[in-house]
Coordinates of C-alpha atoms in Angstrom, one line a residue:
M8 CA -50.8 -13.1 2.9
G9 CA -50.3 -9.5 4.0
T10 CA -49.8 -6.3 1.6
L11 CA -47.1 -6.1 -0.8
F12 CA -45.2 -3.6 1.5
E13 CA -45.4 -6.2 4.4
Q14 CA -43.9 -8.8 2.0
L15 CA -41.3 -6.5 1.1
K16 CA -40.4 -5.9 4.8
N17 CA -40.3 -9.5 5.3
L18 CA -37.7 -10.1 2.4
F19 CA -35.6 -7.4 3.8
D20 CA -35.7 -8.6 7.4
C21 CA -34.6 -12.0 6.1
E22 CA -31.8 -10.5 4.3
L23 CA -33.0 -11.5 0.9
Y24 CA -31.8 -8.4 -0.7
S25 CA -31.8 -9.1 -4.3
N26 CA -35.4 -10.4 -3.9
A27 CA -36.3 -7.2 -1.9
A28 CA -34.9 -5.1 -4.7
T29 CA -37.1 -6.7 -7.4
L30 CA -40.2 -6.6 -5.2
A31 CA -39.5 -3.0 -4.3
N32 CA -39.2 -2.0 -8.0
L33 CA -42.4 -3.6 -8.7
I34 CA -44.3 -2.0 -6.0
L35 CA -42.9 1.3 -7.2
A36 CA -44.2 0.6 -10.8
I37 CA -47.8 -0.3 -9.4
Y38 CA -47.6 2.8 -7.2
E39 CA -47.0 5.1 -10.3
T40 CA -50.6 4.1 -11.6
N41 CA -52.4 3.3 -8.3
R42 CA -51.2 5.6 -5.4
A43 CA -53.8 3.9 -3.2
I44 CA -51.5 1.0 -2.4
L45 CA -49.0 2.8 -0.3
S46 CA -49.5 5.4 2.4
P47 CA -47.0 8.1 2.3
Q48 CA -45.1 6.6 5.0
D49 CA -44.9 3.2 3.3
H50 CA -43.9 4.8 0.1
L51 CA -40.9 6.1 2.0
G52 CA -40.2 2.8 3.6
T53 CA -40.3 1.2 0.2
L54 CA -37.8 3.8 -1.3
V55 CA -35.5 3.0 1.8
Y56 CA -35.8 -0.9 1.5
Y57 CA -35.2 -0.5 -2.1
A58 CA -32.0 1.6 -1.7
E59 CA -30.8 -0.5 1.4
S60 CA -31.2 -3.6 -0.9
L61 CA -29.4 -2.3 -3.7
Y62 CA -26.5 -1.1 -1.3
H63 CA -26.3 -4.6 0.1
E64 CA -26.1 -6.0 -3.6
R65 CA -23.3 -3.4 -4.2
Q66 CA -25.3 -1.4 -6.9
F67 CA -24.0 1.7 -5.6
R68 CA -24.9 4.2 -8.4
E69 CA -28.5 3.0 -8.4
A70 CA -28.6 2.9 -4.8
E71 CA -27.6 6.7 -4.4
T72 CA -30.4 7.8 -6.7
V73 CA -33.0 5.8 -4.8
Y74 CA -31.6 7.3 -1.6
R75 CA -31.9 10.8 -2.8
Q76 CA -35.5 10.2 -3.8
A77 CA -36.0 8.9 -0.2
L78 CA -34.5 12.1 1.3
Q79 CA -36.8 14.4 -0.9
L80 CA -39.8 12.5 0.2
K81 CA -38.6 12.6 3.8
R82 CA -38.4 16.5 3.6
L83 CA -41.8 16.7 2.1
L84 CA -43.2 14.4 5.0
T85 CA -41.5 16.5 7.5
K86 CA -43.0 19.8 6.1
S87 CA -46.6 18.4 5.9
K88 CA -46.1 17.0 9.3
S89 CA -47.3 13.4 8.2
P90 CA -47.4 10.7 11.0
N91 CA -43.9 8.9 11.4
G92 CA -45.3 5.6 12.0
K93 CA -44.7 3.2 14.9
P94 CA -41.9 4.2 17.3
L95 CA -38.9 1.9 16.9
P96 CA -37.7 -0.4 19.7
P97 CA -34.9 0.9 21.9
G98 CA -31.4 0.2 20.0
Q99 CA -32.9 -0.4 16.7
L100 CA -31.3 1.7 13.9
D101 CA -33.9 4.1 12.1
L102 CA -33.2 3.6 8.4
Q103 CA -35.6 6.3 7.6
S104 CA -33.9 9.0 9.6
E105 CA -32.3 11.9 7.8
V106 CA -28.9 11.2 9.3
E107 CA -29.0 7.7 8.1
L108 CA -30.2 8.3 4.6
K109 CA -27.5 10.9 4.2
Y110 CA -24.8 8.8 5.7
K111 CA -25.6 5.9 3.2
T112 CA -25.8 8.2 0.3
A113 CA -22.3 9.4 1.1
K114 CA -21.0 5.9 1.3
C115 CA -22.5 5.2 -2.3
L116 CA -21.0 8.5 -3.4
I117 CA -17.5 7.2 -2.1
E118 CA -18.0 3.9 -3.7
I119 CA -18.3 5.7 -7.2
K120 CA -15.5 8.0 -6.3
R121 CA -17.5 11.2 -5.9
Y122 CA -15.6 12.3 -2.8
R123 CA -16.4 15.9 -2.8
D124 CA -20.0 15.5 -3.2
A125 CA -20.1 13.2 -0.3
I126 CA -18.2 15.8 1.6
V127 CA -20.9 18.4 0.9
L128 CA -23.7 16.1 1.7
L129 CA -22.4 15.1 5.1
Q130 CA -21.9 18.8 6.0
T131 CA -25.3 19.7 5.4
L132 CA -26.1 18.0 8.5
A133 CA -26.1 20.2 11.6
L134 CA -23.4 19.5 14.1
K135 CA -25.7 18.1 16.8
Q136 CA -27.2 15.7 14.2
R137 CA -23.9 14.2 13.3
T138 CA -23.2 10.7 14.9
P139 CA -19.8 9.3 15.5
K140 CA -20.0 7.3 12.5
V141 CA -21.0 10.3 10.4
N142 CA -18.2 12.3 12.1
M143 CA -15.6 9.6 11.4
L144 CA -16.5 9.3 7.6
L145 CA -16.5 13.2 7.3
S146 CA -13.1 13.2 9.0
K147 CA -11.5 10.7 6.7
L148 CA -13.0 12.4 3.4
C149 CA -11.7 15.8 4.7
H150 CA -8.2 14.4 5.7
N151 CA -7.8 12.8 2.2
H152 CA -9.0 15.9 0.1
G153 CA -7.0 18.8 1.8
H154 CA -9.7 20.1 4.3
E155 CA -7.4 19.7 7.3
R156 CA -9.1 22.0 9.7
S157 CA -12.5 20.5 9.2
A158 CA -10.9 17.0 9.6
I159 CA -9.2 18.0 12.9
G160 CA -12.5 19.3 14.2
T161 CA -14.6 16.0 13.4
Y162 CA -11.6 13.7 14.5
K163 CA -12.1 15.5 17.9
E164 CA -15.9 15.1 18.1
V165 CA -15.4 11.2 17.4
L166 CA -13.0 11.0 20.3
K167 CA -15.6 12.7 22.6
D168 CA -17.9 9.8 22.0
C169 CA -15.5 7.1 21.4
P170 CA -12.0 7.8 23.0
L171 CA -10.5 4.5 21.7
A172 CA -11.1 5.2 18.0
F173 CA -7.6 4.6 17.0
E174 CA -8.2 5.9 13.4
A175 CA -9.4 9.2 14.8
I176 CA -6.1 9.2 17.2
E177 CA -3.7 8.5 14.4
G178 CA -5.6 10.9 12.1
L179 CA -5.0 13.7 14.6
L180 CA -1.4 13.0 14.9
A181 CA -1.0 12.8 11.3
L182 CA -2.4 16.3 11.1
G183 CA 0.2 17.7 13.3
I184 CA -1.7 17.6 16.7
K185 CA 0.8 17.0 19.4
G186 CA 0.7 13.7 21.3
I187 CA 0.2 15.5 24.7
E188 CA -2.9 17.2 23.1
V189 CA -4.4 14.0 21.7
N190 CA -3.6 12.3 25.1
S191 CA -5.6 14.9 26.9
L192 CA -8.7 14.1 24.7
I193 CA -8.7 10.7 25.8
V194 CA -7.5 11.0 29.4
D195 CA -10.2 9.1 31.1
A196 CA -9.8 6.0 28.7
S197 CA -6.0 6.1 29.0
L198 CA -6.0 5.8 32.8
A199 CA -8.4 3.1 32.8
P200 CA -6.9 -0.2 34.4
Q201 CA -6.9 -2.1 31.2
C202 CA -5.2 0.8 29.2
S203 CA -3.0 2.6 31.6
D204 CA 0.0 0.5 31.1
W205 CA 0.2 1.1 27.1
M206 CA -2.1 3.9 25.8
S207 CA 0.2 6.7 26.4
S208 CA 3.4 4.7 24.8
W209 CA 1.0 3.8 22.0
I210 CA 0.2 7.5 21.4
K211 CA 3.9 8.5 21.8
A212 CA 4.9 5.9 19.1
H213 CA 2.4 6.9 16.7
A214 CA 3.5 10.6 17.1
N215 CA 7.1 9.5 16.4
I216 CA 5.9 7.6 13.3
Q217 CA 4.1 10.7 12.1
A218 CA 7.3 12.9 12.7
R219 CA 9.4 10.3 10.9
K220 CA 11.5 9.5 14.0
Y221 CA 11.4 5.8 13.1
T222 CA 14.2 4.8 15.7
E223 CA 12.2 6.4 18.6
A224 CA 9.0 4.7 17.3
I225 CA 10.7 1.2 17.2
Q226 CA 12.0 1.6 20.7
T227 CA 8.8 2.8 22.2
L228 CA 6.9 -0.1 20.3
R229 CA 9.3 -2.6 21.2
S230 CA 9.0 -1.6 24.8
I231 CA 5.2 -2.1 24.6
E232 CA 5.8 -5.6 23.2
A233 CA 8.1 -6.4 26.1
T234 CA 6.3 -5.1 29.1
T235 CA 2.7 -5.3 28.4
A236 CA -0.1 -7.7 27.4
L237 CA 0.0 -6.6 23.7
R238 CA 3.1 -8.8 23.0
N239 CA 0.8 -11.0 20.7
Y240 CA -1.1 -8.2 19.0
H241 CA -0.9 -8.6 15.3
Q242 CA -1.1 -4.8 14.3
L243 CA 1.8 -3.9 16.9
L244 CA 4.1 -6.3 15.0
V245 CA 3.1 -4.8 11.6
L246 CA 3.7 -1.4 12.9
I247 CA 7.3 -2.4 14.1
G248 CA 7.9 -4.0 10.7
E249 CA 6.8 -1.1 8.9
C250 CA 8.8 1.4 11.1
Y251 CA 11.9 -0.8 10.3
Y252 CA 11.1 -0.8 6.6
H253 CA 10.9 3.0 6.6
N254 CA 14.0 3.3 8.4
G255 CA 15.9 1.1 5.9
E256 CA 16.4 -1.8 8.2
Y257 CA 15.2 -4.3 5.7
E258 CA 16.1 -7.6 7.6
N259 CA 14.6 -6.6 10.7
A260 CA 11.4 -5.5 9.0
Y261 CA 11.2 -8.7 7.1
N262 CA 11.4 -10.8 10.5
A263 CA 8.8 -8.6 12.2
L264 CA 6.5 -8.6 9.1
K265 CA 6.9 -12.5 8.6
R266 CA 6.1 -13.2 12.1
A267 CA 2.9 -10.9 11.9
H268 CA 1.8 -12.6 8.7
G269 CA 2.4 -16.1 10.4
M270 CA 0.0 -14.9 13.3
N271 CA -2.7 -13.8 10.9
P272 CA -2.2 -14.9 7.3
Q273 CA -5.7 -13.4 6.1
S274 CA -4.8 -9.8 7.3
R275 CA -3.9 -7.3 4.6
A276 CA -1.9 -5.2 7.1
G277 CA 1.7 -5.1 6.0
L278 CA 1.1 -7.6 3.3
Q279 CA 2.5 -5.1 0.5
I280 CA 5.7 -4.3 2.4
L281 CA 6.3 -8.1 3.1
A282 CA 5.9 -8.8 -0.6
I283 CA 8.4 -6.2 -1.4
L284 CA 11.1 -7.4 1.2
M285 CA 10.5 -11.0 -0.1
A286 CA 11.4 -9.7 -3.5
K287 CA 14.5 -7.8 -2.2
K288 CA 15.6 -11.1 -0.6
K289 CA 14.8 -13.2 -3.7
K290 CA 12.6 -15.4 -1.8
I291 CA 10.4 -16.0 -4.8
S292 CA 8.8 -19.2 -3.6
E293 CA 7.7 -17.4 -0.4
L294 CA 6.4 -14.5 -2.5
E295 CA 4.4 -16.9 -4.4
K296 CA 2.8 -18.5 -1.4
L297 CA 1.3 -15.1 -0.5
I298 CA -1.0 -15.5 -3.6
T299 CA -4.2 -17.4 -3.4
P300 CA -4.8 -18.9 -7.0
N301 CA -8.6 -19.3 -6.9
S302 CA -10.1 -17.6 -9.9
S303 CA -13.6 -17.7 -8.1
F304 CA -12.9 -14.7 -6.0
H305 CA -11.7 -12.0 -8.4
N306 CA -14.3 -9.4 -7.2
E307 CA -13.2 -10.1 -3.3
Y308 CA -9.5 -9.1 -4.2
S309 CA -8.2 -6.0 -2.6
S310 CA -5.6 -3.5 -3.8
E311 CA -3.3 -5.2 -1.6
V312 CA -3.7 -8.5 -3.1
W313 CA -3.5 -7.2 -6.7
F314 CA -0.3 -5.5 -5.5
V315 CA 1.3 -8.8 -4.4
M316 CA 0.4 -10.5 -7.6
A317 CA 2.1 -7.5 -9.5
Q318 CA 5.1 -7.8 -7.3
F319 CA 5.6 -11.6 -8.0
L320 CA 5.4 -10.8 -11.7
Y321 CA 7.7 -8.0 -11.5
S322 CA 10.3 -10.0 -9.7
T323 CA 10.2 -12.6 -12.2
G324 CA 10.5 -10.2 -15.2
K325 CA 7.1 -10.4 -16.4
Y326 CA 6.6 -6.6 -16.8
D327 CA 3.9 -6.8 -19.5
K328 CA 1.7 -9.0 -17.1
A329 CA 2.7 -7.2 -14.0
I330 CA 1.6 -3.8 -15.4
Y331 CA -2.1 -5.2 -15.6
F332 CA -2.2 -6.2 -11.8
V333 CA -0.7 -3.1 -10.5
Q334 CA -3.0 -1.2 -12.5
K335 CA -5.9 -2.9 -10.7
A336 CA -4.4 -2.1 -7.3
C337 CA -4.1 1.6 -8.2
F338 CA -7.6 1.8 -9.4
L339 CA -9.1 0.2 -6.3
K340 CA -6.9 2.4 -4.0
P341 CA -5.7 5.5 -5.9
R342 CA -3.4 6.5 -3.1
N343 CA -1.8 3.2 -2.7
L344 CA 1.8 4.3 -2.4
E345 CA 3.4 0.8 -2.8
A346 CA 1.3 0.3 -6.0
L347 CA 2.2 3.8 -7.4
I348 CA 6.0 3.2 -6.7
L349 CA 5.9 -0.5 -8.1
K350 CA 3.9 0.8 -11.3
A351 CA 6.6 3.4 -11.7
E352 CA 9.4 0.8 -11.5
I353 CA 7.6 -1.3 -14.0
L354 CA 7.3 1.5 -16.4
L355 CA 10.8 2.2 -16.0
Q356 CA 11.6 -1.5 -17.2
L357 CA 9.1 -0.9 -20.2
K358 CA 11.2 2.3 -21.1
K359 CA 8.3 4.5 -20.3
N360 CA 10.2 7.0 -18.2
Q361 CA 8.0 10.2 -18.5
Q362 CA 4.9 8.0 -17.3
A363 CA 6.9 6.6 -14.5
I364 CA 7.7 10.1 -13.5
A365 CA 4.0 11.3 -13.7
H366 CA 2.9 8.5 -11.4
L367 CA 5.8 9.4 -8.9
R368 CA 5.0 13.1 -9.0
Y369 CA 1.5 12.2 -8.1
A370 CA 2.6 10.1 -5.1
Q371 CA 4.9 13.0 -4.1
Q372 CA 1.9 15.1 -3.4
F373 CA 0.7 13.2 -0.5
A374 CA 3.8 11.5 0.6
P375 CA 6.9 13.7 -0.1
Y376 CA 8.7 12.0 2.8
R377 CA 9.0 8.5 1.3
Y378 CA 12.5 7.4 0.4
E379 CA 11.4 5.0 -2.4
I380 CA 9.4 7.7 -4.3
H381 CA 12.9 9.9 -4.4
K382 CA 14.9 6.9 -5.3
V383 CA 12.9 5.9 -8.3
L384 CA 12.7 9.5 -9.4
V385 CA 16.5 9.6 -9.3
D386 CA 16.7 6.4 -11.3
S387 CA 14.3 7.8 -13.8
Y388 CA 16.2 10.8 -14.7
L389 CA 19.6 8.8 -14.6
N390 CA 18.1 6.4 -17.2
M391 CA 17.2 9.4 -19.4
G392 CA 20.7 10.8 -18.9
R393 CA 19.5 13.9 -17.2
L394 CA 22.3 14.0 -14.7
R395 CA 21.6 17.5 -13.4
E396 CA 17.9 16.8 -12.9
A397 CA 18.8 13.6 -10.9
Q398 CA 21.1 15.7 -8.8
V399 CA 18.6 18.3 -8.0
Q400 CA 16.0 15.8 -7.2
A401 CA 18.4 13.7 -4.9
L402 CA 19.5 17.1 -3.0
K403 CA 15.8 18.0 -2.5
A404 CA 15.3 14.4 -1.1
V405 CA 18.3 14.9 1.3
K406 CA 16.8 18.1 2.5
M407 CA 13.4 16.7 3.0
I408 CA 14.3 13.5 4.6
G409 CA 17.6 14.4 6.2
E410 CA 21.3 13.1 5.9
T411 CA 20.8 9.3 6.6
A412 CA 23.1 6.9 5.1
R413 CA 20.9 5.8 2.3
M414 CA 20.0 9.5 1.4
L415 CA 23.6 10.2 0.9
V416 CA 24.2 7.2 -1.1
L417 CA 21.2 8.2 -3.3
L418 CA 22.9 11.7 -4.0
A419 CA 26.4 10.1 -4.3
R420 CA 25.1 7.8 -7.0
T421 CA 24.2 10.8 -9.3
Y422 CA 27.7 12.1 -8.8
M423 CA 29.4 8.9 -9.9
K424 CA 28.3 9.2 -13.7
D425 CA 30.5 12.1 -14.1
R426 CA 34.1 12.0 -13.8
T427 CA 34.6 15.4 -12.7
T428 CA 32.0 14.9 -9.7
R429 CA 33.5 11.4 -8.5
P430 CA 35.4 13.1 -5.7
K431 CA 32.0 14.5 -4.2
A432 CA 30.6 10.9 -4.5
K433 CA 33.5 9.3 -2.6
A434 CA 33.3 11.9 0.1
L435 CA 29.4 11.0 0.3
F436 CA 30.1 7.5 0.6
I437 CA 32.6 7.7 3.3
K438 CA 30.3 10.1 5.2
A439 CA 27.3 7.6 4.8
L440 CA 29.6 4.8 6.1
G441 CA 30.5 7.1 9.1
I442 CA 26.8 7.2 9.8
N443 CA 26.1 3.5 9.3
E444 CA 29.2 1.5 8.8
N445 CA 27.2 -1.6 7.9
Y446 CA 25.2 0.1 5.1
L447 CA 26.2 -2.2 2.4
P448 CA 25.0 -0.1 -0.7
A449 CA 27.6 2.4 0.3
V450 CA 30.2 -0.4 0.6
Y451 CA 29.3 -1.6 -2.9
L452 CA 29.6 1.6 -4.6
L453 CA 32.7 2.9 -2.7
A454 CA 34.4 -0.4 -3.5
E455 CA 33.6 0.2 -7.2
L456 CA 34.8 3.7 -7.1
Y457 CA 38.0 2.6 -5.8
Q458 CA 38.5 0.2 -8.5
R459 CA 37.7 2.8 -11.1
E460 CA 40.4 5.0 -9.5
N461 CA 42.7 1.8 -9.7
D462 CA 42.9 1.9 -6.0
V463 CA 42.8 -2.0 -5.7
A464 CA 44.2 -2.0 -2.4
S465 CA 41.6 0.3 -0.7
S466 CA 38.7 -1.5 -2.5
M467 CA 40.3 -4.9 -1.2
E468 CA 40.6 -3.7 2.3
L469 CA 37.0 -2.4 2.4
L470 CA 35.7 -5.6 1.1
K471 CA 37.7 -7.9 3.3
K472 CA 36.6 -5.8 6.3
H473 CA 32.9 -6.2 5.4
V474 CA 32.8 -10.0 4.5
M475 CA 34.1 -10.4 8.0
L476 CA 31.0 -8.5 9.4
S477 CA 28.2 -9.7 6.9
Q478 CA 27.5 -12.9 5.2
N479 CA 26.5 -11.5 2.0
C480 CA 26.9 -13.0 -1.6
K481 CA 27.6 -9.9 -3.5
L482 CA 30.2 -8.7 -1.1
H483 CA 32.1 -12.3 -1.7
A484 CA 31.6 -12.1 -5.4
M485 CA 33.0 -8.5 -5.5
L486 CA 36.1 -9.6 -3.5
G487 CA 36.6 -12.5 -5.9
D488 CA 36.7 -10.1 -8.7
V489 CA 39.2 -7.9 -7.2
L490 CA 41.3 -10.8 -6.0
V491 CA 41.3 -12.2 -9.7
N492 CA 42.6 -8.9 -11.0
D493 CA 45.4 -9.0 -8.3
K494 CA 46.3 -12.5 -9.4
D495 CA 45.1 -14.3 -6.3
H496 CA 43.3 -17.3 -8.0
S497 CA 43.0 -19.4 -4.9
G498 CA 41.5 -16.4 -2.8
A499 CA 39.2 -15.6 -5.5
L500 CA 38.0 -19.3 -5.9
E501 CA 37.2 -19.4 -2.3
H502 CA 35.3 -16.2 -2.3
Y503 CA 33.3 -17.0 -5.5
T504 CA 32.4 -20.6 -3.8
M505 CA 31.2 -18.9 -0.6
A506 CA 29.1 -16.5 -2.8
L507 CA 27.4 -19.5 -4.6
N508 CA 26.8 -21.2 -1.3
L509 CA 24.8 -18.1 0.1
D510 CA 23.2 -17.6 -3.4
P511 CA 23.5 -20.5 -6.0
S512 CA 22.1 -18.4 -8.7
N513 CA 24.7 -15.5 -8.3
R514 CA 25.6 -14.6 -11.9
C515 CA 28.8 -12.7 -10.9
A516 CA 30.1 -15.5 -9.0
M517 CA 29.4 -18.0 -11.7
A518 CA 30.9 -15.8 -14.4
G519 CA 34.1 -15.2 -12.4
L520 CA 34.4 -18.9 -11.9
M521 CA 33.8 -19.7 -15.7
A522 CA 36.4 -17.0 -16.3
M523 CA 38.9 -18.9 -14.2
G524 CA 38.2 -22.1 -16.1
Q525 CA 36.1 -23.6 -13.1
S526 CA 32.6 -25.1 -13.4
P527 CA 30.1 -23.7 -10.9
G528 CA 28.6 -27.2 -10.7
N529 CA 25.0 -27.8 -10.2
N530 CA 24.5 -24.7 -8.1
S531 CA 21.7 -23.1 -10.0
T532 CA 18.4 -24.6 -9.3
T533 CA 15.2 -24.3 -11.2
S534 CA 11.8 -24.7 -9.5
N535 CA 8.6 -25.9 -11.3
T536 CA 6.5 -25.7 -8.1
G537 CA 5.0 -22.2 -9.1
A538 CA 3.8 -23.1 -12.6
G539 CA 0.2 -23.3 -11.4
T540 CA 0.4 -19.9 -9.8
S541 CA 2.2 -18.6 -12.9
S542 CA -0.3 -19.7 -15.3
Y543 CA -3.1 -18.6 -13.0
L544 CA -1.8 -14.9 -12.9
E545 CA -1.1 -15.0 -16.7
Y546 CA -4.6 -16.3 -17.4
M547 CA -6.1 -13.5 -15.4
A548 CA -3.9 -10.8 -17.1
D549 CA -5.0 -12.1 -20.6
E550 CA -8.7 -12.0 -19.7
G551 CA -8.3 -8.2 -20.0
S552 CA -8.9 -5.4 -17.6
D553 CA -12.2 -4.0 -16.6
V554 CA -10.5 -0.9 -15.1
P555 CA -11.5 2.3 -16.7
D556 CA -8.7 4.4 -17.8
T557 CA -7.9 7.5 -15.6
P558 CA -5.3 10.4 -16.2
L559 CA -2.7 8.2 -14.2
E560 CA -3.6 5.0 -16.0
M561 CA -1.3 5.8 -18.9
I562 CA -0.6 2.0 -19.8
E563 CA -0.5 0.2 -23.0
I564 CA -1.3 -3.5 -22.1
R565 CA 0.1 -5.7 -24.8
T566 CA -2.3 -8.3 -26.2
T567 CA -0.9 -11.8 -26.0
G568 CA -1.8 -14.7 -28.2
P569 CA -2.3 -18.1 -26.9
N570 CA 1.0 -19.5 -28.3
E571 CA 3.0 -16.8 -26.9
M572 CA 1.3 -17.3 -23.5
E573 CA 2.2 -21.0 -23.5
S574 CA 5.9 -20.2 -24.2
E575 CA 6.0 -17.5 -21.7
S576 CA 4.5 -20.1 -18.9
D577 CA 7.0 -22.7 -19.8
A578 CA 9.8 -20.3 -19.4
M579 CA 8.4 -18.7 -16.1
W580 CA 10.9 -20.4 -13.8
S581 CA 14.0 -20.4 -16.0
D582 CA 14.5 -16.7 -15.3
V583 CA 13.5 -16.3 -11.8
E584 CA 17.1 -14.7 -11.0
I585 CA 16.4 -11.1 -11.3
E586 CA 18.4 -8.3 -9.8
I587 CA 16.3 -6.5 -7.1
N588 CA 17.8 -3.0 -6.4
Q589 CA 19.0 -2.2 -2.8

């Protein structure tokens, strides 16, 4: 049997990290009373093996302390010019180097959310000492915490050594560097035979995405898909789907992201937006399938998975439960935009408007270009009856994003509440349809406005035109209502029936048929296939959150008794129908 240090090295090399941590702790305790058992170099090695083992066991706070002790001892050994031990074989990582120790310490600081300390620590390394992974980590930290000039410099350093580091390319484009300049940094790689047919187009597409030119980005990405060997690349499909989503083309976004998810079901890329689109399309059973009900792996759930659970419960009206899961998503990734937006929407349903606004204002700081943030902010002000503030917010949104059809509709909605400003709303709806004649929210609201003005003919003409262009249950139900008021009962019956054929649970159509004395039949279906998932999610919510409060976690989670839980679980699928805003 060798020395204790040799046994520690053996445990570490065999990746028995919990055992290595225990033995290292024991060796250091003995060393405090008997300094002869370790040479200075072995003492450093023991600290490094201890810190590395704690890191692998995800005990980041304790690992950070031990790494700092190792760094301090490393400096003392360097000053005293102690021997560095045996030289390492070529290609083997030197765990005891200053660069590696500071890198791992920074990783621990990030895990315990001390981001600025991590930046300061990495910046103490001289430029010549910084490896690509150090530069990449420092770039992300600087980018996310407002040090844009530093981030640009370190991203460029990464590309000097690793020209196909896509995160560095995308980071530079996000910070406003022109696509031509980025391309010049990786010209050798982009001209290589295996990259020449797609690399420049890839950079061009990402440049358009960062400039919010989604139509141009979609065209470029579709061209890459059609003409290069990347046609089956999962991330390409995700990018296309996300561009469609940000451009308001939800059907195309759903199709692209559904295809991407089918190719790689385990990937988290695009998962949140796919869940949102499933909720919009009321595909609750498909949304449910995105959830893996296995309580053994709670600790492995990412922010995206918690978000999907929250979206599922939100879509089924379980707001008190949904708030728990979205809180988990926000804690794991504080800048998860979709989670912050969903959290605000849930808070609106819980009548906590001020808290919803606080979350949206925080999201606005780093994503002021997102339509969904502005929309939920406007909804918050409208719910509180603060029309003037809603109008100001909508005007700011139009100025920020531009006069697209949905931005004009968002502004018009704020004018509909007041009789004196309805002519402005009408003009905006007509202008929105001039930009995109198939934008259905503008059709719905303009038809409603015509009815408020008792202009039944214009409302009927508009709805008849669009039911010919789009198979949409809401259009048929609205046209049915107009025809009933116009005493055309046979026409109304036809359109109510068509609405129920498209969506058997459409409440407006069922109410219209019942008002006409007709029975909607057995169109509304209730499914029990999701009872297992429902009870699983509710069980997890009632276990209680282990997430500490932060200034943004202004949530009061209701404690639910076992009897109440049972009744909610039984009723889970009786109220699946819920209105999802366009």
